[in-house]
Coordinates of C-alpha atoms and ligand atoms in Angstrom, one line a residue:
M5 CA -28.6 110.2 77.8
Q6 CA -24.8 110.5 78.3
F7 CA -23.4 112.6 81.1
S8 CA -20.0 114.2 81.1
V9 CA -18.1 116.9 82.9
K10 CA -17.0 120.2 81.3
T11 CA -14.9 123.0 82.8
G12 CA -13.7 126.4 81.6
D13 CA -15.4 129.4 80.2
L14 CA -19.2 128.9 80.3
T15 CA -19.9 131.6 77.8
A16 CA -17.8 129.9 75.2
L17 CA -19.3 126.5 75.3
A18 CA -21.2 125.3 72.2
A19 CA -24.5 123.7 73.0
D20 CA -28.1 123.6 71.8
C21 CA -29.1 124.8 75.3
L22 CA -27.3 126.0 78.3
V23 CA -29.2 125.4 81.6
V24 CA -28.5 127.7 84.6
G25 CA -30.2 128.1 87.9
V26 CA -31.7 131.2 89.4
F27 CA -32.9 131.5 93.0
Q28 CA -36.1 133.2 94.0
N29 CA -36.3 137.0 93.6
R30 CA -33.9 136.7 90.7
E31 CA -31.0 136.0 92.9
L32 CA -28.4 134.6 90.4
T33 CA -26.3 131.5 90.9
R34 CA -22.6 132.0 90.1
A35 CA -23.2 130.5 86.7
A36 CA -26.1 132.8 86.0
E37 CA -24.0 135.7 87.2
T38 CA -21.3 134.8 84.7
L39 CA -23.8 134.8 81.8
N40 CA -25.4 138.0 82.9
T41 CA -22.1 139.8 83.1
A42 CA -20.9 138.5 79.7
S43 CA -24.2 139.5 78.1
G44 CA -24.0 143.0 79.5
G45 CA -26.9 142.5 81.8
K46 CA -29.2 141.1 79.2
V47 CA -30.0 138.0 81.2
L48 CA -31.4 139.9 84.2
E49 CA -33.2 142.3 81.8
A50 CA -35.0 139.5 80.1
M51 CA -36.0 138.0 83.4
R52 CA -37.5 141.3 84.5
E53 CA -39.3 141.8 81.2
D54 CA -40.9 138.4 81.3
G55 CA -41.7 138.4 85.0
F56 CA -39.5 135.5 85.7
S57 CA -38.9 135.5 89.5
G58 CA -37.0 132.2 90.2
K59 CA -39.7 130.3 91.9
S60 CA -39.0 126.6 92.1
G61 CA -39.9 125.0 88.8
E62 CA -40.3 128.2 86.8
T63 CA -38.4 128.3 83.5
Q64 CA -37.5 130.9 80.9
L65 CA -35.8 130.4 77.6
L66 CA -33.5 133.0 76.0
L67 CA -32.6 132.7 72.3
R68 CA -29.2 133.7 71.2
A69 CA -28.2 135.8 74.1
P70 CA -25.4 138.3 73.3
E71 CA -21.8 137.1 73.9
I72 CA -22.9 133.6 74.8
A73 CA -21.9 130.8 72.4
A74 CA -24.8 128.4 73.3
R75 CA -27.8 128.8 71.0
R76 CA -30.3 129.0 73.9
V77 CA -30.1 129.7 77.6
L78 CA -32.7 128.0 79.8
L79 CA -33.1 129.7 83.2
V80 CA -34.5 127.4 85.8
G81 CA -36.1 128.8 89.0
L82 CA -34.7 127.0 92.1
G83 CA -36.8 128.7 94.8
K84 CA -35.4 130.3 97.9
R85 CA -31.7 129.8 98.3
E86 CA -31.8 129.2 102.0
E87 CA -34.4 126.5 101.6
L88 CA -32.6 124.6 98.8
R89 CA -31.5 121.0 99.6
N90 CA -30.0 118.6 97.1
F91 CA -33.2 116.5 96.8
R92 CA -35.3 119.6 96.2
L93 CA -33.6 119.9 92.8
E94 CA -36.0 117.4 91.4
K95 CA -38.9 119.8 90.8
P96 CA -36.9 122.4 88.9
F97 CA -35.0 119.9 86.8
R98 CA -38.1 118.1 85.9
A99 CA -39.5 121.4 84.6
A100 CA -36.2 122.0 82.8
A101 CA -36.4 118.6 81.2
A102 CA -39.9 119.4 79.9
K103 CA -38.7 122.6 78.3
L104 CA -35.7 120.9 76.8
Q105 CA -37.9 118.3 75.3
A106 CA -40.2 121.0 73.9
C107 CA -37.4 122.8 72.1
G108 CA -35.7 119.5 71.0
A109 CA -32.3 120.3 72.4
K110 CA -29.9 117.4 71.7
N111 CA -26.7 118.7 73.2
V112 CA -27.2 120.3 76.6
V113 CA -24.8 121.9 79.1
L114 CA -26.0 122.2 82.7
A115 CA -24.2 124.7 84.9
L116 CA -23.6 123.4 88.5
N117 CA -21.8 126.4 89.8
G118 CA -23.4 127.9 92.9
I119 CA -26.5 125.7 92.9
L120 CA -25.7 124.0 96.2
G121 CA -23.0 126.4 97.4
D122 CA -19.7 124.6 96.7
D123 CA -21.1 121.1 96.8
E124 CA -21.1 120.6 93.0
A125 CA -20.8 116.8 93.5
R126 CA -24.0 116.4 95.4
A127 CA -25.8 118.8 93.0
A128 CA -24.5 116.7 90.1
Q129 CA -25.7 113.4 91.6
D130 CA -29.2 114.6 92.3
I131 CA -29.5 116.5 89.0
V132 CA -28.4 113.4 87.1
T133 CA -31.1 111.3 88.8
A134 CA -33.7 114.0 88.5
F135 CA -33.0 114.4 84.8
A136 CA -33.0 110.7 84.0
N137 CA -36.3 110.4 85.9
A138 CA -37.9 113.4 84.2
F139 CA -37.3 111.8 80.8
Y140 CA -38.7 108.5 81.9
R141 CA -41.7 107.2 79.8
F142 CA -43.4 103.9 80.0
D143 CA -44.4 103.0 76.4
A144 CA -43.4 99.3 76.4
C145 CA -47.0 98.3 75.8
K146 CA -47.9 101.0 73.2
S147 CA -47.8 100.1 69.6
K148 CA -46.5 103.6 68.7
K149 CA -43.8 105.1 70.8
E150 CA -44.3 108.7 71.8
E151 CA -42.3 111.1 69.7
D152 CA -41.8 113.7 72.4
A153 CA -40.1 111.2 74.7
R154 CA -36.8 111.9 73.1
A155 CA -34.3 112.9 75.7
P156 CA -31.1 114.9 74.9
A157 CA -28.3 112.7 73.7
R158 CA -25.6 114.4 75.6
V159 CA -25.7 116.3 78.8
A160 CA -22.5 118.0 80.0
L161 CA -22.3 119.2 83.6
H162 CA -20.3 122.3 83.8
A163 CA -18.3 122.5 87.1
T164 CA -15.4 124.5 88.6
D165 CA -13.1 121.5 88.1
S166 CA -13.5 117.9 87.1
S167 CA -12.7 116.2 90.4
A168 CA -12.8 112.5 91.2
A169 CA -15.6 113.2 93.7
L170 CA -17.7 114.9 90.9
R171 CA -17.2 112.0 88.5
N172 CA -18.1 109.5 91.2
A173 CA -21.2 111.5 92.1
I174 CA -22.3 111.4 88.5
K175 CA -21.8 107.6 88.5
A176 CA -23.9 107.3 91.6
G177 CA -26.7 109.5 90.1
E178 CA -26.7 107.4 86.9
A179 CA -26.7 104.1 88.9
L180 CA -29.6 105.2 91.0
A181 CA -31.5 106.4 87.9
A182 CA -30.9 103.0 86.2
G183 CA -32.2 101.2 89.3
M184 CA -35.3 103.4 89.6
T185 CA -36.0 103.0 85.9
L186 CA -36.0 99.2 86.3
T187 CA -38.2 99.5 89.4
R188 CA -40.7 101.7 87.5
D189 CA -40.7 99.5 84.4
L190 CA -41.4 96.3 86.4
G191 CA -44.1 98.1 88.4
N192 CA -45.8 99.6 85.4
L193 CA -46.0 96.3 83.5
P194 CA -49.4 94.7 83.7
G195 CA -50.1 91.6 85.8
N196 CA -50.6 89.4 82.7
I197 CA -47.0 90.1 81.6
C198 CA -45.2 90.7 84.8
T199 CA -45.9 87.3 86.5
P200 CA -43.7 85.6 89.1
T201 CA -42.1 83.6 86.3
Y202 CA -41.4 86.9 84.4
L203 CA -39.8 88.5 87.4
A204 CA -37.7 85.4 87.9
E205 CA -36.5 85.5 84.3
Q206 CA -35.6 89.2 84.6
A207 CA -33.6 88.4 87.7
K208 CA -31.7 85.6 86.0
A209 CA -30.9 88.0 83.1
M210 CA -29.4 90.4 85.7
G211 CA -27.4 87.6 87.1
K212 CA -25.9 87.1 83.6
T213 CA -25.2 90.8 83.1
Y214 CA -23.3 91.5 86.3
E215 CA -20.3 89.6 87.4
N216 CA -20.7 89.9 91.1
L217 CA -24.4 89.3 91.2
K218 CA -25.6 85.7 91.7
V219 CA -29.2 84.9 91.1
T220 CA -31.1 81.8 92.4
V221 CA -34.7 81.1 91.8
L222 CA -36.6 78.6 94.0
D223 CA -39.7 76.9 92.5
E224 CA -42.7 75.6 94.4
K225 CA -41.3 72.2 94.9
K226 CA -38.2 73.6 96.5
M227 CA -40.3 75.9 98.7
E228 CA -42.4 72.9 99.7
E229 CA -39.2 71.2 100.9
L230 CA -38.3 74.2 102.9
G231 CA -41.8 74.2 104.5
M232 CA -42.9 77.6 103.2
G233 CA -46.6 76.8 103.9
A234 CA -47.6 80.4 104.3
L235 CA -46.1 81.6 101.0
L236 CA -47.4 78.6 99.0
S237 CA -50.9 79.0 100.4
V238 CA -51.2 82.3 98.6
S239 CA -50.2 81.1 95.2
R240 CA -52.4 78.0 95.4
G241 CA -55.4 80.1 94.1
S242 CA -53.4 81.2 91.0
R243 CA -52.5 79.4 87.8
Q244 CA -49.1 81.2 88.0
P245 CA -46.6 79.3 90.1
A246 CA -44.9 81.2 92.9
R247 CA -41.2 81.9 92.8
L248 CA -38.6 82.9 95.4
I249 CA -36.0 85.1 93.8
I250 CA -32.7 85.5 95.5
F251 CA -30.0 88.0 94.6
E252 CA -26.5 87.8 96.1
Y253 CA -24.4 90.9 95.5
K254 CA -20.8 90.6 96.5
G255 CA -19.1 93.9 96.7
G256 CA -17.4 93.6 100.1
K257 CA -15.1 91.2 101.8
A258 CA -16.2 87.6 101.9
T259 CA -16.2 87.7 105.7
Q260 CA -18.5 90.8 105.8
K261 CA -22.1 90.1 107.0
P262 CA -24.6 91.1 104.3
H263 CA -27.5 93.5 104.5
V264 CA -30.7 91.8 103.4
L265 CA -33.6 93.4 101.5
V266 CA -36.9 91.5 101.3
G267 CA -39.5 92.8 98.8
K268 CA -43.1 91.9 98.4
G269 CA -43.5 90.7 94.8
L270 CA -47.3 90.2 94.6
T271 CA -47.7 90.5 90.9
F272 CA -51.5 91.0 91.2
D273 CA -53.6 91.2 94.3
A274 CA -57.3 90.6 93.7
G275 CA -57.7 89.9 97.4
G276 CA -58.3 86.2 96.9
I277 CA -61.6 84.8 98.3
S278 CA -61.8 88.0 100.4
L279 CA -62.2 89.7 97.0
K280 CA -61.4 93.4 96.6
P281 CA -64.0 95.8 95.2
A282 CA -63.7 96.6 91.5
P283 CA -62.8 100.4 91.6
A284 CA -59.1 100.9 91.1
M285 CA -58.4 97.2 91.3
D286 CA -56.1 97.6 88.3
E287 CA -53.7 99.4 90.7
M288 CA -53.1 96.1 92.4
K289 CA -50.6 95.3 89.6
F290 CA -48.4 97.6 91.6
D291 CA -48.5 95.2 94.6
M292 CA -45.0 93.9 93.5
C293 CA -43.4 97.4 93.8
G294 CA -41.6 96.4 97.0
G295 CA -40.1 93.5 95.2
A296 CA -39.3 95.7 92.2
S297 CA -37.5 98.1 94.5
V298 CA -35.2 95.2 95.5
F299 CA -34.5 94.6 91.8
G300 CA -33.8 98.3 91.3
T301 CA -31.6 98.6 94.3
M302 CA -29.6 95.5 93.3
K303 CA -29.2 97.0 89.8
A304 CA -28.0 100.4 91.3
L305 CA -25.5 98.6 93.5
C306 CA -24.2 96.6 90.5
E307 CA -23.9 99.7 88.2
Y308 CA -22.2 101.7 90.9
G309 CA -20.0 98.9 92.1
A310 CA -20.8 99.5 95.8
K311 CA -18.4 97.9 98.2
L312 CA -20.5 95.8 100.5
N313 CA -22.5 92.6 100.5
V314 CA -26.2 92.7 99.9
I315 CA -28.8 90.0 99.6
G316 CA -32.1 90.6 97.9
I317 CA -35.0 88.2 98.4
V318 CA -38.3 88.6 96.5
P319 CA -41.2 86.2 97.2
A320 CA -43.3 86.4 94.0
S321 CA -46.9 85.3 93.7
E322 CA -50.4 86.3 92.6
N323 CA -53.4 86.5 94.9
L324 CA -56.6 85.3 93.1
P325 CA -59.8 83.6 94.0
D326 CA -60.1 80.0 92.9
G327 CA -61.3 76.6 94.2
A328 CA -57.9 75.9 95.5
A329 CA -57.4 79.4 97.1
N330 CA -57.0 80.2 100.8
K331 CA -60.4 80.5 102.5
P332 CA -61.1 82.6 105.6
G333 CA -60.5 80.3 108.6
D334 CA -57.8 78.2 106.9
I335 CA -54.8 77.5 109.0
V336 CA -51.3 77.1 107.4
T337 CA -47.9 76.4 108.9
S338 CA -45.1 78.8 108.1
M339 CA -41.4 77.9 107.5
S340 CA -40.7 79.1 111.1
G341 CA -43.1 76.5 112.4
Q342 CA -45.6 79.1 113.6
T343 CA -49.2 78.3 112.5
I344 CA -51.3 81.1 111.0
E345 CA -55.1 81.5 110.9
I346 CA -56.0 83.3 107.7
L347 CA -59.0 85.4 108.6
N348 CA -58.7 87.6 105.6
T349 CA -57.2 86.2 102.4
D350 CA -56.5 89.8 101.3
A351 CA -53.8 90.1 104.0
E352 CA -51.6 88.0 101.8
G353 CA -48.5 90.2 101.7
R354 CA -47.5 89.2 105.3
L355 CA -48.0 85.6 104.4
I356 CA -45.5 85.6 101.6
L357 CA -43.1 87.9 103.5
C358 CA -43.0 85.8 106.7
D359 CA -41.5 82.8 104.9
A360 CA -39.1 85.0 103.0
L361 CA -38.0 86.6 106.3
T362 CA -37.4 83.2 107.9
Y363 CA -35.4 82.3 104.8
A364 CA -33.2 85.4 105.4
E365 CA -31.9 83.9 108.7
R366 CA -29.5 81.7 106.8
Y367 CA -27.5 84.7 105.7
K368 CA -26.7 85.7 109.3
P369 CA -27.5 89.3 108.3
E370 CA -26.2 92.6 109.6
T371 CA -29.6 94.1 109.0
V372 CA -32.8 93.0 107.3
I373 CA -35.2 95.5 105.6
D374 CA -38.4 94.5 104.1
I375 CA -40.3 96.6 101.6
A376 CA -43.9 96.1 100.9
T377 CA -47.1 97.7 99.7
L378 CA -48.6 96.1 102.7
T379 CA -51.6 98.1 104.0
G380 CA -54.2 100.5 102.8
A381 CA -54.1 101.9 106.3
C382 CA -50.6 103.3 105.6
V383 CA -52.1 105.4 102.8
I384 CA -54.7 106.7 105.2
A385 CA -52.1 107.5 107.8
L386 CA -49.3 109.1 105.8
G387 CA -50.7 109.6 102.3
A388 CA -48.3 109.7 99.3
H389 CA -45.5 111.6 100.9
A390 CA -43.9 109.3 103.5
T391 CA -43.2 105.6 103.6
G392 CA -44.2 104.0 106.9
L393 CA -41.2 102.9 109.0
L394 CA -41.3 100.3 111.8
G395 CA -38.8 97.8 113.2
N396 CA -37.2 96.1 116.2
D397 CA -33.9 98.1 116.3
D398 CA -33.6 101.8 117.1
A399 CA -30.2 102.3 115.5
L400 CA -31.4 100.8 112.2
I401 CA -34.5 103.0 112.3
D402 CA -32.2 106.1 112.9
D403 CA -30.0 105.0 110.0
L404 CA -33.0 104.8 107.7
R405 CA -34.3 108.2 108.8
R406 CA -30.9 109.7 108.1
A407 CA -30.8 108.1 104.6
A408 CA -34.2 109.5 104.0
D409 CA -33.1 113.0 105.0
I410 CA -30.2 112.8 102.6
S411 CA -32.0 111.3 99.7
G412 CA -35.3 113.2 100.1
D413 CA -37.1 109.8 99.9
R414 CA -39.0 110.3 103.1
V415 CA -40.0 107.9 105.8
W416 CA -42.0 108.4 109.0
P417 CA -41.9 106.1 112.1
L418 CA -44.9 104.4 113.7
P419 CA -44.7 102.6 117.0
L420 CA -44.3 98.8 117.2
W421 CA -45.3 98.3 120.8
D422 CA -46.1 94.8 122.1
D423 CA -49.5 96.1 123.2
Y424 CA -50.6 95.8 119.6
Q425 CA -49.7 92.1 119.4
E426 CA -53.0 91.4 121.4
Q427 CA -54.9 92.1 118.2
L428 CA -53.4 89.2 116.4
K429 CA -54.5 86.5 118.9
S430 CA -56.3 83.5 117.4
P431 CA -58.3 80.9 119.3
F432 CA -57.2 78.2 116.8
A433 CA -53.6 79.0 115.7
D434 CA -50.4 80.7 116.9
V435 CA -51.3 83.9 115.2
A436 CA -54.1 85.5 113.1
N437 CA -53.2 87.2 109.8
V438 CA -55.2 90.3 110.6
G439 CA -55.7 92.4 113.7
G440 CA -58.9 94.3 113.0
R441 CA -59.6 97.8 111.7
E442 CA -57.5 99.7 114.3
A443 CA -53.8 100.5 113.6
G444 CA -53.7 98.3 110.5
T445 CA -50.2 99.3 109.5
I446 CA -48.8 98.5 113.0
T447 CA -50.6 95.2 113.4
A448 CA -49.2 94.1 109.9
A449 CA -45.7 95.0 111.1
C450 CA -46.5 93.2 114.5
F451 CA -47.3 90.1 112.4
L452 CA -43.9 90.3 110.6
A453 CA -42.1 91.0 113.9
R454 CA -42.9 87.4 115.0
F455 CA -40.7 86.2 112.2
T456 CA -37.8 88.6 112.6
K457 CA -36.6 88.0 116.2
K458 CA -33.2 86.6 115.1
F459 CA -31.9 89.8 113.5
R460 CA -32.0 93.6 113.4
W461 CA -35.0 94.4 111.2
A462 CA -37.0 97.3 109.7
H463 CA -40.2 97.3 107.7
L464 CA -41.0 99.9 105.1
D465 CA -44.7 100.1 104.1
V466 CA -44.7 101.7 100.7
A467 CA -48.4 101.4 100.0
G468 CA -48.7 105.2 99.6
T469 CA -45.4 105.9 98.0
A470 CA -44.6 103.2 95.5
W471 CA -46.9 104.5 92.8
T472 CA -49.1 107.5 92.0
A473 CA -52.7 107.2 91.0
G474 CA -54.7 109.7 88.9
A475 CA -53.6 111.4 85.7
N476 CA -49.9 110.5 86.1
K477 CA -50.6 107.0 87.2
G478 CA -47.4 105.0 87.5
A479 CA -44.7 103.5 89.6
T480 CA -42.4 106.1 91.3
G481 CA -39.3 104.1 91.8
R482 CA -39.4 104.7 95.6
P483 CA -37.9 103.6 97.9
V484 CA -34.9 102.9 95.8
P485 CA -33.3 106.3 96.5
L486 CA -33.7 105.6 100.3
L487 CA -32.3 102.0 100.1
F488 CA -29.4 103.0 97.9
Q489 CA -28.4 105.9 100.2
Y490 CA -28.8 103.7 103.3
L491 CA -26.5 101.0 101.8
L492 CA -23.9 103.5 100.5
N493 CA -23.8 104.9 104.0
K494 CA -22.9 101.4 105.2
A495 CA -20.3 100.7 102.5
Ligands
LIG12 N1 -51.8 95.1 98.7 C1 -52.7 95.4 99.7 C2 -52.5 96.8 100.4 C3 -52.8 98.0 99.6 C4 -54.1 98.4 99.4 C5 -51.8 98.8 99.1 C6 -54.4 99.5 98.7 C7 -52.1 100.0 98.5 C8 -53.4 100.3 98.2 C9 -52.7 94.3 100.8 O1 -52.4 93.1 100.3 C10 -54.0 94.3 101.4 O2 -54.9 94.0 100.7 N2 -54.1 94.7 102.7 C11 -55.3 94.7 103.4 C12 -55.1 94.2 104.8 C13 -56.3 94.0 105.5 C14 -57.1 92.9 105.0 C15 -56.0 93.7 107.0 C16 -55.8 96.2 103.4 O3 -55.0 97.1 103.6 O4 -57.0 96.4 103.2
LIG13 MN1 -54.2 92.1 99.7
LIG14 ZN1 -51.3 92.9 98.6

């Protein structure tokens, strides 16, 4: 899908389909107003006849409207005008995409005028991302590709004028979509294909594609030398060797401190000796979605050419039961020197993250954000709508909340009081890897907090948001929109 900008007379543009927005109660956007006037009121008349009211996600197709050059006009309901925000464009434009697919339009014009008031750039950015996401299909593992997956070849965004800000916004929207697509693809791949080694190879290929992206992969021997006893203990029960993948994106000045992203790349989590129950265990192929979000964010930064320095670190491993696997009661020594009593081998995410977080110290980071499908408790607490947010720095937490408000990729804070640290006490080691049933998301973050004392740090628990279960099972690409927005705010 190629996006471009068009200006001038909307009614004279040749296209298979012209997409215009209408607010609730048939309140016309400026673009819809233009078409209605040109057609002698036929647009409004058609809406009335068909009972189209402009509710968010409603669509109506008009064929060969009088005095309009485009073959079809697709009206898209945007909901109440006063409630519309940029990120709420996703629902209507997903619906529009489905309609465009059904009518096989190849050459589409999308009118921005009046959708978000005068902010055509912001509307463009979010529509580009929403559109690209709406046409996403994962058929890499199907022998026959779905016919209906065809997206329009060309999408022109019609705007008042073709400003630099508008073209830049389109670029940002495309970059974000490319990043999300990568995150979703990696997440959706099954555990037998997407192994730690596979992830490492994908990362290396990215390093070859982008000039200012350097990729380094540490193998188990190297991790042994670094003393990553916690991370390595998890992969010991698997035939797939662990990898530590490191991205170094240089978009800022050499002297500028980097922001570091650390993503859990657990390519399949069976629980280990503390084996998970069978129902829905297949979904544990998504346990690398935090890591995949680091891949996607790095890609978005590269595509956009963001002007700051960002490091991505992805500890990648499987968690399987085996004669060599971690056993409840085992004690391992982390890279930080702290010893850990593994009371539950299924709390493996924190074991691979703690060593990756210690590794992050060497970058003298401005901020560190880890992203992990860490706890089932987070799904119970926040469901599928918000990512859990915890950390040791209020300003960083505020920055992430602001980025969430702008991107619509929502987060919600949980407390990280020292009182909860009590739950992690071990009679035999410095810390236990689990803290009991209560406040599971918080005690998981408390565990990580012991490894993040040397920098400003935030933790995103994406267990509920990284993928959807049910009929539309699949990776969502979250929280790439959040991370991308956060980093652009810093650039
Ligand atoms: N990857 C899981 C967390 C998870 C479970 C995410 C279900 C999404 C859906 C993680 O490794 C895990 O197993 N966590 C345990 C921790 C517990 C043993 C303290 C959990 O949440 O049950
Ligand atoms: Mn687990
Ligand atoms: Zn896990």
